[in-house]
PDB file of C-alpha atoms and ligand atoms in Angstrom:
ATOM      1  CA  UNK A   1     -93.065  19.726   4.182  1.00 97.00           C
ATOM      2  CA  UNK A   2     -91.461  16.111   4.422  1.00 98.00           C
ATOM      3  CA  UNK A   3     -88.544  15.396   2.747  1.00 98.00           C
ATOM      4  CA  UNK A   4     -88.257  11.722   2.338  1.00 98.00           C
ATOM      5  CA  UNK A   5     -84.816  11.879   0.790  1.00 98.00           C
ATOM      6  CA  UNK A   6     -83.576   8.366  -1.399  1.00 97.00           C
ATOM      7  CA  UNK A   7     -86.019   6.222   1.376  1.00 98.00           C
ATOM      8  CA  UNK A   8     -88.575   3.760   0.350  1.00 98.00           C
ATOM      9  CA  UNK A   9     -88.933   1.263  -2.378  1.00 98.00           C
ATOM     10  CA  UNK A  10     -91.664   1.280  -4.082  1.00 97.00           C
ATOM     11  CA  UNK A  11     -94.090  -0.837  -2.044  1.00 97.00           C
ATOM     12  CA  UNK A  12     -92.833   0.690   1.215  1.00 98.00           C
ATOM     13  CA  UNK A  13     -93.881   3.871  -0.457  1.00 97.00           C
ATOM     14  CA  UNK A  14     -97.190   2.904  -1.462  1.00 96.00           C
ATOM     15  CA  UNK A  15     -97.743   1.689   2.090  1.00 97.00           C
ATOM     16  CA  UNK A  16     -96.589   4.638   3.428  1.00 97.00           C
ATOM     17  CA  UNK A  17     -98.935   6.858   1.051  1.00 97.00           C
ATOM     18  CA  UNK A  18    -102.044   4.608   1.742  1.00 95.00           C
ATOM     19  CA  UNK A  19    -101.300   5.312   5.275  1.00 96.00           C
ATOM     20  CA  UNK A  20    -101.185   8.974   4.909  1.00 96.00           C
ATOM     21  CA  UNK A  21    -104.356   9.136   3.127  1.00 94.00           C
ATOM     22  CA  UNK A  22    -106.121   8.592   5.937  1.00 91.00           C
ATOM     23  CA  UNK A  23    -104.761  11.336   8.118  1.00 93.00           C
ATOM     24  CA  UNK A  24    -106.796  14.481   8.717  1.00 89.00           C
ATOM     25  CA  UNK A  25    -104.881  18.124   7.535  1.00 91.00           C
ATOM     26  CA  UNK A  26    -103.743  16.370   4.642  1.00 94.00           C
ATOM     27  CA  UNK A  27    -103.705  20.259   2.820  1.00 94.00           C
ATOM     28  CA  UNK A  28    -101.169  21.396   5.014  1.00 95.00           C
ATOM     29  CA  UNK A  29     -98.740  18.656   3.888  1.00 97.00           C
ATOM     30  CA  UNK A  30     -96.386  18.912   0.562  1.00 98.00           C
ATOM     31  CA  UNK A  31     -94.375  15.555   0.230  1.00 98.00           C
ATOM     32  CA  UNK A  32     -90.928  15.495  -1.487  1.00 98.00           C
ATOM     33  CA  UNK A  33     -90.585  11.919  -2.712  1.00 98.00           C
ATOM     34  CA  UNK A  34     -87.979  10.493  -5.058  1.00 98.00           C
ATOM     35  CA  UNK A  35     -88.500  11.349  -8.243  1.00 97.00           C
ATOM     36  CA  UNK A  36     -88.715   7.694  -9.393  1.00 97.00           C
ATOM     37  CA  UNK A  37     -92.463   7.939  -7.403  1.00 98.00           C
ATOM     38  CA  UNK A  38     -93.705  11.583  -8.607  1.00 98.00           C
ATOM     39  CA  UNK A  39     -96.007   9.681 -11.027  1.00 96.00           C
ATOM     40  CA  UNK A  40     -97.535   7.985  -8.324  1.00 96.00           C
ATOM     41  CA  UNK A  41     -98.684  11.098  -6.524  1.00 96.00           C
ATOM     42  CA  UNK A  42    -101.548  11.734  -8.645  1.00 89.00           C
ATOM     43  CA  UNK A  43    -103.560   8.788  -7.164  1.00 88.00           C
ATOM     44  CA  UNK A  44    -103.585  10.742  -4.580  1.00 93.00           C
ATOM     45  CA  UNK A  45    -104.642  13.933  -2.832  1.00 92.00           C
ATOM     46  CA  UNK A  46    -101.278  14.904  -1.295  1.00 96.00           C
ATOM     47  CA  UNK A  47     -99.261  17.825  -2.179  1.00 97.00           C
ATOM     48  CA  UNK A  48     -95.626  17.483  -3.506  1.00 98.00           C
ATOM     49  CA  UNK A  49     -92.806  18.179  -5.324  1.00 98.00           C
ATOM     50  CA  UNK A  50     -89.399  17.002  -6.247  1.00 98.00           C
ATOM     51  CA  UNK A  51     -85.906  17.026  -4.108  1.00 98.00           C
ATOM     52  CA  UNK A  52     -84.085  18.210  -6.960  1.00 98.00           C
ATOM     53  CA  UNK A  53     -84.175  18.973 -10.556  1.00 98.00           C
ATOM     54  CA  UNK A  54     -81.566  18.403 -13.337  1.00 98.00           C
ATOM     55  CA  UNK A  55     -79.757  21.564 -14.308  1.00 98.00           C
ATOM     56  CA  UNK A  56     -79.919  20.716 -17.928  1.00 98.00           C
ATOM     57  CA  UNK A  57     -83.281  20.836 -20.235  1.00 97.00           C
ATOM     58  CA  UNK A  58     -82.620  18.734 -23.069  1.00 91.00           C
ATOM     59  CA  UNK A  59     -83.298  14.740 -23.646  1.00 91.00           C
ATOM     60  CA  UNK A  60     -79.504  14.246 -23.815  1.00 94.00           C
ATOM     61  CA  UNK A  61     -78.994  14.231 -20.291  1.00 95.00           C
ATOM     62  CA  UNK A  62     -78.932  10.454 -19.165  1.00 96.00           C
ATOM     63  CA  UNK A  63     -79.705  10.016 -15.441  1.00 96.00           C
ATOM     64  CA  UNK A  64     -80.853  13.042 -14.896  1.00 97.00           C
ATOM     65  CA  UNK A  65     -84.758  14.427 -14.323  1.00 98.00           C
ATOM     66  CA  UNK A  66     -85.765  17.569 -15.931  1.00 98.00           C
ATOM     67  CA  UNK A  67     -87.940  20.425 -14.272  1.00 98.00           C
ATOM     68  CA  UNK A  68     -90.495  19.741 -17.310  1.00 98.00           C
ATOM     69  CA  UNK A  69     -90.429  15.744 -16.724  1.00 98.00           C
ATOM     70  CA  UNK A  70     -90.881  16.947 -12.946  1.00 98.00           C
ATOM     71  CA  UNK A  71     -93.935  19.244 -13.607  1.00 98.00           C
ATOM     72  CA  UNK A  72     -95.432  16.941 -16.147  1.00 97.00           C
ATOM     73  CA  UNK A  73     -96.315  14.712 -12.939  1.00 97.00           C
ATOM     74  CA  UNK A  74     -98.302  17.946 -11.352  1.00 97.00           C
ATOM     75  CA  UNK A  75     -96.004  18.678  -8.917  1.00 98.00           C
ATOM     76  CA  UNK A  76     -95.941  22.117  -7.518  1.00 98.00           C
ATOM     77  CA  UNK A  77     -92.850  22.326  -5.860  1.00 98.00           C
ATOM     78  CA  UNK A  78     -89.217  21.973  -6.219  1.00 98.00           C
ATOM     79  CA  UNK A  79     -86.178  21.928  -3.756  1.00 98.00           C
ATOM     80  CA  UNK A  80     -82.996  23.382  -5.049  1.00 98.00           C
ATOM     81  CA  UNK A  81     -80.061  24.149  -2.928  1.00 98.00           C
ATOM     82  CA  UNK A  82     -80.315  21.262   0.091  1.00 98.00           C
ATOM     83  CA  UNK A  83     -76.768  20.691   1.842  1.00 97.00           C
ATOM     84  CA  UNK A  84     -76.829  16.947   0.814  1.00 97.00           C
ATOM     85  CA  UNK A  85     -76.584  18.328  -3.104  1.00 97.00           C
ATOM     86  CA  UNK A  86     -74.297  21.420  -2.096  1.00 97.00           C
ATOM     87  CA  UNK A  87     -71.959  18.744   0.027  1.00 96.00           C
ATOM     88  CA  UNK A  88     -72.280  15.181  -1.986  1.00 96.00           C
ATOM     89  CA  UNK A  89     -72.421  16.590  -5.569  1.00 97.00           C
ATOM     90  CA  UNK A  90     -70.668  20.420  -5.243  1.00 97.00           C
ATOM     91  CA  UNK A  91     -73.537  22.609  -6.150  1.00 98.00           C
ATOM     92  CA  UNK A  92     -72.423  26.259  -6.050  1.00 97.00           C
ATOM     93  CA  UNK A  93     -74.636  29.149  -6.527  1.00 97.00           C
ATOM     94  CA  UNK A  94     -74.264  29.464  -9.714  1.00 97.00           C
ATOM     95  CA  UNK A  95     -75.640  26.051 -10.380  1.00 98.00           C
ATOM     96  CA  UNK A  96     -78.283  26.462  -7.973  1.00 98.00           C
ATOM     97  CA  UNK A  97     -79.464  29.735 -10.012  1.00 98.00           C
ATOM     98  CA  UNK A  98     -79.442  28.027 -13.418  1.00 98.00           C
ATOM     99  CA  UNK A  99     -81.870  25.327 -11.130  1.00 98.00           C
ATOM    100  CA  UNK A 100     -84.100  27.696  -9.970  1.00 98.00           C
ATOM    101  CA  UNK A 101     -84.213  29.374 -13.179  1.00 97.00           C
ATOM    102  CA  UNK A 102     -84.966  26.381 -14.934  1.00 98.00           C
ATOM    103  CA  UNK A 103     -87.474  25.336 -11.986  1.00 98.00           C
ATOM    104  CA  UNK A 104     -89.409  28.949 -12.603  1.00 98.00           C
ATOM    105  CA  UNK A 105     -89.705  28.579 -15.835  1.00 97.00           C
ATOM    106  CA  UNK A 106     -91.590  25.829 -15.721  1.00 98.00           C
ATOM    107  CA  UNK A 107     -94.148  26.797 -13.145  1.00 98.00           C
ATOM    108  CA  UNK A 108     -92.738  24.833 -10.254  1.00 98.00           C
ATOM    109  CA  UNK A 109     -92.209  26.801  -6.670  1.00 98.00           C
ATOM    110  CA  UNK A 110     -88.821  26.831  -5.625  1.00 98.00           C
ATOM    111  CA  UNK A 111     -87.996  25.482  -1.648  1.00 98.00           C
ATOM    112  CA  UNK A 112     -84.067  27.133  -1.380  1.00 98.00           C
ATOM    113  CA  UNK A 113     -82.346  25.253   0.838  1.00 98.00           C
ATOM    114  CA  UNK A 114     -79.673  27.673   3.220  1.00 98.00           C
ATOM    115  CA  UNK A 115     -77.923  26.783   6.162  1.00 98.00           C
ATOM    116  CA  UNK A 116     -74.316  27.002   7.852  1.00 98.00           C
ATOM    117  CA  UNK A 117     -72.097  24.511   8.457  1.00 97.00           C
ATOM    118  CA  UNK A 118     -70.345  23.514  11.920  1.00 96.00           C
ATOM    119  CA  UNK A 119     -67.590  25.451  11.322  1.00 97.00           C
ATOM    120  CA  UNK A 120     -68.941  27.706   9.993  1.00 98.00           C
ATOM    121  CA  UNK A 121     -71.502  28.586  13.157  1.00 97.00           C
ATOM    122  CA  UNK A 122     -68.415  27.932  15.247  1.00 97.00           C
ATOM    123  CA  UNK A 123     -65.968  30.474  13.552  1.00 98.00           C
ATOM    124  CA  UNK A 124     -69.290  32.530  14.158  1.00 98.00           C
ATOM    125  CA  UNK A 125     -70.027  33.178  10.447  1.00 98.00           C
ATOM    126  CA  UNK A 126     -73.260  31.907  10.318  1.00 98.00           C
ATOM    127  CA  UNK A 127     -74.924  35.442   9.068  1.00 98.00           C
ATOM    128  CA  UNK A 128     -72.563  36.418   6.682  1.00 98.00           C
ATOM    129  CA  UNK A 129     -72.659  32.525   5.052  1.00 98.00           C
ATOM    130  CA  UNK A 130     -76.697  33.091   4.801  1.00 98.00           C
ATOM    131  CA  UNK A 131     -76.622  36.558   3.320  1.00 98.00           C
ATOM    132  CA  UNK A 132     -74.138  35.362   0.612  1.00 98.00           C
ATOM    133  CA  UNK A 133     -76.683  32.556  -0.112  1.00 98.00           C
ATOM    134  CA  UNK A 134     -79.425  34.265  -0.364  1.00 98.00           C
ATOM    135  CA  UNK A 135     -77.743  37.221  -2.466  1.00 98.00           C
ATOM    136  CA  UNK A 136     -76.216  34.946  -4.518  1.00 97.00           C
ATOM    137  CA  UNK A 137     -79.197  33.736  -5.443  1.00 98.00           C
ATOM    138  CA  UNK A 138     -82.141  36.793  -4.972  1.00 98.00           C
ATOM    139  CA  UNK A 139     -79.766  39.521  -6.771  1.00 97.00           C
ATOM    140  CA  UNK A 140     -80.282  37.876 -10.241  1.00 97.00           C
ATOM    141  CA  UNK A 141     -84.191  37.313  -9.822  1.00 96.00           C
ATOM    142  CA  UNK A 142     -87.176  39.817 -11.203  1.00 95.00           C
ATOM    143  CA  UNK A 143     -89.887  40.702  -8.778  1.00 95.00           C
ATOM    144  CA  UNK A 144     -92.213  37.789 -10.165  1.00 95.00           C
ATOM    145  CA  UNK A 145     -89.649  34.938  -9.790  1.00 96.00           C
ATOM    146  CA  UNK A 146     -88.805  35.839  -6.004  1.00 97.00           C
ATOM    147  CA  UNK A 147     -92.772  35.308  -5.462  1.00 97.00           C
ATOM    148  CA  UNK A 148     -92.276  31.922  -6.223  1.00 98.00           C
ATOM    149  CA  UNK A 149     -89.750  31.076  -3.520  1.00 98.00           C
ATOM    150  CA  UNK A 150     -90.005  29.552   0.052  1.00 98.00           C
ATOM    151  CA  UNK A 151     -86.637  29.707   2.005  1.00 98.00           C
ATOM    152  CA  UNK A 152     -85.732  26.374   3.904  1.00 98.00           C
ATOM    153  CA  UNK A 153     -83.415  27.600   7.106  1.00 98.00           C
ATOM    154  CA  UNK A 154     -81.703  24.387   7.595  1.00 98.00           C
ATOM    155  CA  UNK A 155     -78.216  24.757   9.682  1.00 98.00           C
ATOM    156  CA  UNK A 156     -76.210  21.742   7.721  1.00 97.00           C
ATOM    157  CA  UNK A 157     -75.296  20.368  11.629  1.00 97.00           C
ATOM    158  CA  UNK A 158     -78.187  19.933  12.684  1.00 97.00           C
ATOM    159  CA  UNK A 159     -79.469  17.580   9.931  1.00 96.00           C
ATOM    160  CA  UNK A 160     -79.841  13.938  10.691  1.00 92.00           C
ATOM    161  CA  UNK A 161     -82.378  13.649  13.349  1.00 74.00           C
ATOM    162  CA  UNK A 162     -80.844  13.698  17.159  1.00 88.00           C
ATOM    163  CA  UNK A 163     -79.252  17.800  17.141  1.00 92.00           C
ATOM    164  CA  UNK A 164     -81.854  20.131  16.040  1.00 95.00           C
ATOM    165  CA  UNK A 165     -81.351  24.085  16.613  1.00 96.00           C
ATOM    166  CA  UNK A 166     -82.080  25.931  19.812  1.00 97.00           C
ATOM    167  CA  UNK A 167     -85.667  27.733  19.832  1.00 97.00           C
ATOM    168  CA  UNK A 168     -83.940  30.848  20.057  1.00 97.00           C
ATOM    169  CA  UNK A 169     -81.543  30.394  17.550  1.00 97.00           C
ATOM    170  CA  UNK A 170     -84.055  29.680  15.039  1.00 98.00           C
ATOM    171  CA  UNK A 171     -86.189  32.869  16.076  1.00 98.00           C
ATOM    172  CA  UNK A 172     -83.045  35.069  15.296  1.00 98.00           C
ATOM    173  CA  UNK A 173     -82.214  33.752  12.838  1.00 98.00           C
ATOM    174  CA  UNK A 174     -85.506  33.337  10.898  1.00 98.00           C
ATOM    175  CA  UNK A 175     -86.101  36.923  11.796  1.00 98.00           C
ATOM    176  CA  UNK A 176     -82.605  37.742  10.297  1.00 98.00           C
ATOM    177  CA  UNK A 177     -83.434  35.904   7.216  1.00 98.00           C
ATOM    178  CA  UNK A 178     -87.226  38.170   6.645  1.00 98.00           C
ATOM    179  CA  UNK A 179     -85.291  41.244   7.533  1.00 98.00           C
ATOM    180  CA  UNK A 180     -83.049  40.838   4.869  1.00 97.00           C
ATOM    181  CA  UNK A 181     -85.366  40.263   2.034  1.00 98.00           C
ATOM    182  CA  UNK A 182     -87.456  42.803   3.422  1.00 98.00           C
ATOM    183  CA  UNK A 183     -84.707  45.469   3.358  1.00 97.00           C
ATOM    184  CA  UNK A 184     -83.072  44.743   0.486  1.00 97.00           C
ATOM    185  CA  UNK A 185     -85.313  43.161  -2.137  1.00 97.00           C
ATOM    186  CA  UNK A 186     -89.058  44.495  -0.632  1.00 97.00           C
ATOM    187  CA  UNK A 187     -90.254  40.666  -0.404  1.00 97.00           C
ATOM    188  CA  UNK A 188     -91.965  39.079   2.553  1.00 96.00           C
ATOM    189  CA  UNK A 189     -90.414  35.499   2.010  1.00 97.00           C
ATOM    190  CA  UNK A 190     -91.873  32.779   3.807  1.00 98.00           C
ATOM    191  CA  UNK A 191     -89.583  31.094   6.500  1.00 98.00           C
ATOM    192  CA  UNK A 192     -88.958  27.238   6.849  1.00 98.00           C
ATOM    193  CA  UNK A 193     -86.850  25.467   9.282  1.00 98.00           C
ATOM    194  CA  UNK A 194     -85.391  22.126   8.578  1.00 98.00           C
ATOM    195  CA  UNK A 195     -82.879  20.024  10.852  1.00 97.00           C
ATOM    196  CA  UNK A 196     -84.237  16.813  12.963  1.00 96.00           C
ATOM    197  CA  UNK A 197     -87.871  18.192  13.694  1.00 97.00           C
ATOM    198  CA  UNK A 198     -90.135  16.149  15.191  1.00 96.00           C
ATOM    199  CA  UNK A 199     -93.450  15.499  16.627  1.00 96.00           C
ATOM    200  CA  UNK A 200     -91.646  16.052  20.232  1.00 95.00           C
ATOM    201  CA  UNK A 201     -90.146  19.844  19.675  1.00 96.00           C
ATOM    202  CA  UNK A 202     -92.266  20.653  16.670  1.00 96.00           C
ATOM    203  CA  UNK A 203     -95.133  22.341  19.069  1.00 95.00           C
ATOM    204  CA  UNK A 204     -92.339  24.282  21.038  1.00 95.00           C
ATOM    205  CA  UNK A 205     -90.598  25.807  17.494  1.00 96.00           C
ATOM    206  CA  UNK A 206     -94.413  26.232  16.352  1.00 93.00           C
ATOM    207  CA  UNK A 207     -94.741  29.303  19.105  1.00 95.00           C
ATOM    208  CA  UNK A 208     -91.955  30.920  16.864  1.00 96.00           C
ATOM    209  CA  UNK A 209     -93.702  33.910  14.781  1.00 96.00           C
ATOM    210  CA  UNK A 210     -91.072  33.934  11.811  1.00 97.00           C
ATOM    211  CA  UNK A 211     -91.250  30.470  11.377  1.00 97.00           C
ATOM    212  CA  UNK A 212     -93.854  29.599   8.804  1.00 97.00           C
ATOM    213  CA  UNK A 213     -93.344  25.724   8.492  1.00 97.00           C
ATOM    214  CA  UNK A 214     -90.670  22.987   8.698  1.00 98.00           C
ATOM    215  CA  UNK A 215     -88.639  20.948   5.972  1.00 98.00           C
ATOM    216  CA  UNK A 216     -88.599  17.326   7.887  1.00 98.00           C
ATOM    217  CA  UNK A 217     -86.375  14.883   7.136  1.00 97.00           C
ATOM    218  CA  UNK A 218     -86.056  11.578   9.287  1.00 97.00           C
ATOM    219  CA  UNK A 219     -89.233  11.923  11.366  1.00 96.00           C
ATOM    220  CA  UNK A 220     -91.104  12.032   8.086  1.00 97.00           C
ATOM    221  CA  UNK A 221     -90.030   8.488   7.136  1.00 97.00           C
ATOM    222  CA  UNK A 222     -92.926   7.188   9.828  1.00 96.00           C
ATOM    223  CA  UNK A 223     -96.582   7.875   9.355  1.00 96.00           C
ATOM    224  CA  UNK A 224     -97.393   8.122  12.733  1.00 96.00           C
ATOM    225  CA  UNK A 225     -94.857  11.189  12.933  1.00 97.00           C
ATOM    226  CA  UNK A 226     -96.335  12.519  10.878  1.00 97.00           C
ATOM    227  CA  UNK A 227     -99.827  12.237  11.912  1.00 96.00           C
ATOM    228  CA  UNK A 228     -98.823  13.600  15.070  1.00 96.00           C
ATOM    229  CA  UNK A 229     -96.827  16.981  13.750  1.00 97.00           C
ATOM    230  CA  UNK A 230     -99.794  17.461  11.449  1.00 96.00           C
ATOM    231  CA  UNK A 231    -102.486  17.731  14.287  1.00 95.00           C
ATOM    232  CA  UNK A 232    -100.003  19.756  16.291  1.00 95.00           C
ATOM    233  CA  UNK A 233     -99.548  22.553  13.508  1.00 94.00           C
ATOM    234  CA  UNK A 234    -102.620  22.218  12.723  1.00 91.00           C
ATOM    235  CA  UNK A 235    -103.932  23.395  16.272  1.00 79.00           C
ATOM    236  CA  UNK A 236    -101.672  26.629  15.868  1.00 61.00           C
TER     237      UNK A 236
HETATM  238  P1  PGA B 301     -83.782  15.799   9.311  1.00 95.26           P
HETATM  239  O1  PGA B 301     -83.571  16.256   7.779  1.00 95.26           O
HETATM  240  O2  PGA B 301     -85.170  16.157   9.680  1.00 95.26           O
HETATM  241  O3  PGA B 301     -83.535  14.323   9.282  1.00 95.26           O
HETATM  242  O4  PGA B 301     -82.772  16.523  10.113  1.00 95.26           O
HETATM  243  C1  PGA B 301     -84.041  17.493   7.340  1.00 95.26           C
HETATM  244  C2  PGA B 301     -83.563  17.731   5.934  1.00 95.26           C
HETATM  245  O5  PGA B 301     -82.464  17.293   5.584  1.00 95.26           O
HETATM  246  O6  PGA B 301     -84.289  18.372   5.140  1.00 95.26           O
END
């Protein structure tokens, strides 16, 4: 899953979509453009969602993009929870809950974004800070509406590109992660991992079992990237 974040204008992203069309294992790609482009996704045969929706439903909210303005474009997917919205624009859990709520309701699949910070990992509270998350979240939902969701492991210090996660700190912790929903809510989640992937390590974290796909940020942004991670993932 690519997560293009606020790149591209839109001629950069045409280019870039035109250029994607012609890759091979186009199904196992979802695309998370800005929302300004969501309309333009249905020219072509690329999954995708939005990075975010607004937390509010009505027409009344100016600036913002509503889950039903989001799923009127055919997307499938939503994120809700990355650390860029938790950090840049304080959203709690709370929030995030009325999101995914809102994001359920209208037939989109939720991508929850968890992840510790620096400090966090270094005061070694990085378990405790991803079972809050996820309870936060997974203690208010019915049966049906955890179906819906994909968890995005993405440790908030290794976003950016150059530091991503040690293979076996992503196998722990990926396992942690199933364990947990397994034990305490009966769900086998799928597992994303998120934090400067790229085609160079992507074939290395691939050999991980609990690891069901990535959330890729800056190696997205070229084609050729992502050319190359698709054939490698796709060779699993
Ligand atoms: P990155 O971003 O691949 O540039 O680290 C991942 C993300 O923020 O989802």
């Amino acid at each position: 899953m690519c997560n293009l974040k606020s790149n591209k204008t839109l001629e950069e992203f045409k280019t870039y979509l035109n250029e994607l069309s012609n890759l091979d294992n186009l199904d196992i790609l979802t695309l998370f453009p800005s929302s300004l482009y969501l309309s333009v996704m249905s020219d072509y045969n690329i999954n995708f969602g939005s990075q975010d929706i607004s937390v509010y439903t009505d027409g009344s909210s100016t600036g913002e993009v509503t889950a039903k303005q989001v799923k009127s474009t055919n997307a499938q997917y939503t994120i809700i929870g990355h650390s860029e919205r938790r950090n840049k624009f304080s959203e709690d859990e709370l929030l995030l809950l009325k999101k995914i709520r809102i994001a359920l309701n209208e037939k989109l699949k939720v991508v929850y974004c968890i992840g510790e910070t620096k400090e966090e990992k270094l005061r070694k509270k990085t378990y405790q800070v991803l079972e809050k998350q996820i309870a936060k979240i997974f203690n208010s939902l019915s049966d049906e509406e955890m179906d819906q969701i994909i968890i995005a492991y993405e440790p908030v210090w290794a976003i950016g590109g150059g530091n991503p996660a040690s293979k076996k700190g992503i196998a722990e912790i990926s396992e942690f992660i199933k364990k947990i929903i397994l034990d305490y809510y009966d769900k086998d989640i799928k597992v994303l991992y998120g934090g400067s992937v790229n085609s160079g390590i992507i074939a290395d974290f691939d050999k991980i079992k609990t690891i069901d796909g990535y959330l890729v940020g800056s190696a997205s942004l070229k084609t050729e990237e992502v050319a190359k991670m698709l054939q490698i993932i796709s060779n699993k």
